[in-house]
Amino acid sequence: MTIELTDRTEMASSSELDDMFEQMHIPEGYKAEIVEGTIYMAPQRGTHWETILDIVEHLRTRYPKKRVLSDVRIDFPGYLNGFASDVVALAEGATKNDKGHPRYRDIEFVAEVISESTGKNDYGPKKTAYALAEVPVYMIADPYLGRCRVFTDPQDGDYKIDVTIAYGTPVDLTHTIVGITFSTDEFPRD
């Protein structure tokens, strides 16, 4: 499906985002990304990393190492959206753009692990950007509530299917392009 982008959703030039990233001074132990032109920095926490690692380990049962990324900059539709998503799984044959960054068009799966300071982005503008990019599967892991939200079937800038799964219940993605089921039994809680 093709979506015509409006001024609000039009991608900024890569050079604008490059300039913003180059001017950042990111303290050690922090992650930075740009969401709708605003720079967000959040400290990396143990719970955050353990959840990311659990997700990566499950994805590695289907995806080769070079197709699973974490905290790698990818530019997305929308005004100045340069995300460093927690986990990304790329399609076979994925290529990089002229700046050497992965292309959002090659993403099959994205996961974000909620941080208190930036969680509103994961449920708001990032979810919209992922839907506009037609990312087939977007999952949010929330260690504060002990649940995952899985969004599928992106259409017209939104996800048509939204499923909530409590930690301890398997996440069944066999009906999606991801094609696996994984356990949330060991997802840590905050």
PDB file of N, CA, C and O in Angstrom, residues 27 35 39 50 58 67-68 73 99 109 120 123 156 165 177:
ATOM      1  N   PRO A  27      25.848  11.387  27.082  1.00  0.00           N
ATOM      2  CA  PRO A  27      26.598  10.855  28.227  1.00  0.00           C
ATOM      3  C   PRO A  27      26.671   9.330  28.168  1.00  0.00           C
ATOM      4  O   PRO A  27      25.752   8.669  27.665  1.00  0.00           O
ATOM      5  N   VAL A  35      12.698  12.284  18.074  1.00  0.00           N
ATOM      6  CA  VAL A  35      11.294  11.973  17.814  1.00  0.00           C
ATOM      7  C   VAL A  35      10.588  13.285  17.521  1.00  0.00           C
ATOM      8  O   VAL A  35      10.534  14.170  18.378  1.00  0.00           O
ATOM      9  N   ILE A  39      15.003  15.937  20.776  1.00  0.00           N
ATOM     10  CA  ILE A  39      16.013  14.974  21.195  1.00  0.00           C
ATOM     11  C   ILE A  39      15.625  14.414  22.561  1.00  0.00           C
ATOM     12  O   ILE A  39      15.332  15.170  23.487  1.00  0.00           O
ATOM     13  N   GLU A  50      17.937  -6.458  29.790  1.00  0.00           N
ATOM     14  CA  GLU A  50      17.560  -7.867  29.904  1.00  0.00           C
ATOM     15  C   GLU A  50      16.374  -8.194  28.997  1.00  0.00           C
ATOM     16  O   GLU A  50      16.342  -9.248  28.364  1.00  0.00           O
ATOM     17  N   HIS A  58      15.138 -14.670  21.164  1.00  0.00           N
ATOM     18  CA  HIS A  58      14.014 -15.339  20.486  1.00  0.00           C
ATOM     19  C   HIS A  58      14.060 -15.089  18.980  1.00  0.00           C
ATOM     20  O   HIS A  58      13.852 -16.013  18.190  1.00  0.00           O
ATOM     21  N   ARG A  67      20.796  -9.515  10.753  1.00  0.00           N
ATOM     22  CA  ARG A  67      19.473  -8.951  10.479  1.00  0.00           C
ATOM     23  C   ARG A  67      18.717  -8.575  11.743  1.00  0.00           C
ATOM     24  O   ARG A  67      17.549  -8.189  11.679  1.00  0.00           O
ATOM     25  N   VAL A  68      19.355  -8.680  12.909  1.00  0.00           N
ATOM     26  CA  VAL A  68      18.756  -8.269  14.180  1.00  0.00           C
ATOM     27  C   VAL A  68      19.616  -7.143  14.746  1.00  0.00           C
ATOM     28  O   VAL A  68      20.812  -7.318  14.956  1.00  0.00           O
ATOM     29  N   ARG A  73      20.574   3.650  14.519  1.00  0.00           N
ATOM     30  CA  ARG A  73      19.762   4.733  13.940  1.00  0.00           C
ATOM     31  C   ARG A  73      19.110   4.306  12.627  1.00  0.00           C
ATOM     32  O   ARG A  73      19.757   3.793  11.723  1.00  0.00           O
ATOM     33  N   LYS A  99      23.686   6.759   3.378  1.00  0.00           N
ATOM     34  CA  LYS A  99      24.463   7.151   4.565  1.00  0.00           C
ATOM     35  C   LYS A  99      24.942   5.932   5.356  1.00  0.00           C
ATOM     36  O   LYS A  99      25.563   6.069   6.399  1.00  0.00           O
ATOM     37  N   PHE A 109      10.020  -6.326  11.978  1.00  0.00           N
ATOM     38  CA  PHE A 109       9.626  -6.343  13.385  1.00  0.00           C
ATOM     39  C   PHE A 109      10.387  -5.243  14.122  1.00  0.00           C
ATOM     40  O   PHE A 109      11.583  -5.043  13.883  1.00  0.00           O
ATOM     41  N   LYS A 120       5.779   7.602  26.523  1.00  0.00           N
ATOM     42  CA  LYS A 120       4.710   8.255  25.741  1.00  0.00           C
ATOM     43  C   LYS A 120       5.068   8.274  24.251  1.00  0.00           C
ATOM     44  O   LYS A 120       4.187   8.227  23.397  1.00  0.00           O
ATOM     45  N   TYR A 123       4.154   4.766  22.603  1.00  0.00           N
ATOM     46  CA  TYR A 123       2.721   4.585  22.347  1.00  0.00           C
ATOM     47  C   TYR A 123       2.144   5.652  21.417  1.00  0.00           C
ATOM     48  O   TYR A 123       1.038   5.494  20.921  1.00  0.00           O
ATOM     49  N   ASP A 156      -2.978   2.969   6.589  1.00  0.00           N
ATOM     50  CA  ASP A 156      -3.320   4.390   6.669  1.00  0.00           C
ATOM     51  C   ASP A 156      -2.757   5.080   7.915  1.00  0.00           C
ATOM     52  O   ASP A 156      -3.422   5.895   8.547  1.00  0.00           O
ATOM     53  N   ILE A 165      -0.759  -8.656  25.946  1.00  0.00           N
ATOM     54  CA  ILE A 165      -0.350  -9.971  26.433  1.00  0.00           C
ATOM     55  C   ILE A 165       0.378  -9.782  27.767  1.00  0.00           C
ATOM     56  O   ILE A 165       1.380  -9.065  27.831  1.00  0.00           O
ATOM     57  N   ILE A 177       4.604 -12.153   9.601  1.00  0.00           N
ATOM     58  CA  ILE A 177       5.829 -12.365   8.834  1.00  0.00           C
ATOM     59  C   ILE A 177       6.971 -12.857   9.724  1.00  0.00           C
ATOM     60  O   ILE A 177       7.879 -13.547   9.264  1.00  0.00           O
TER      61      ILE A 177
END
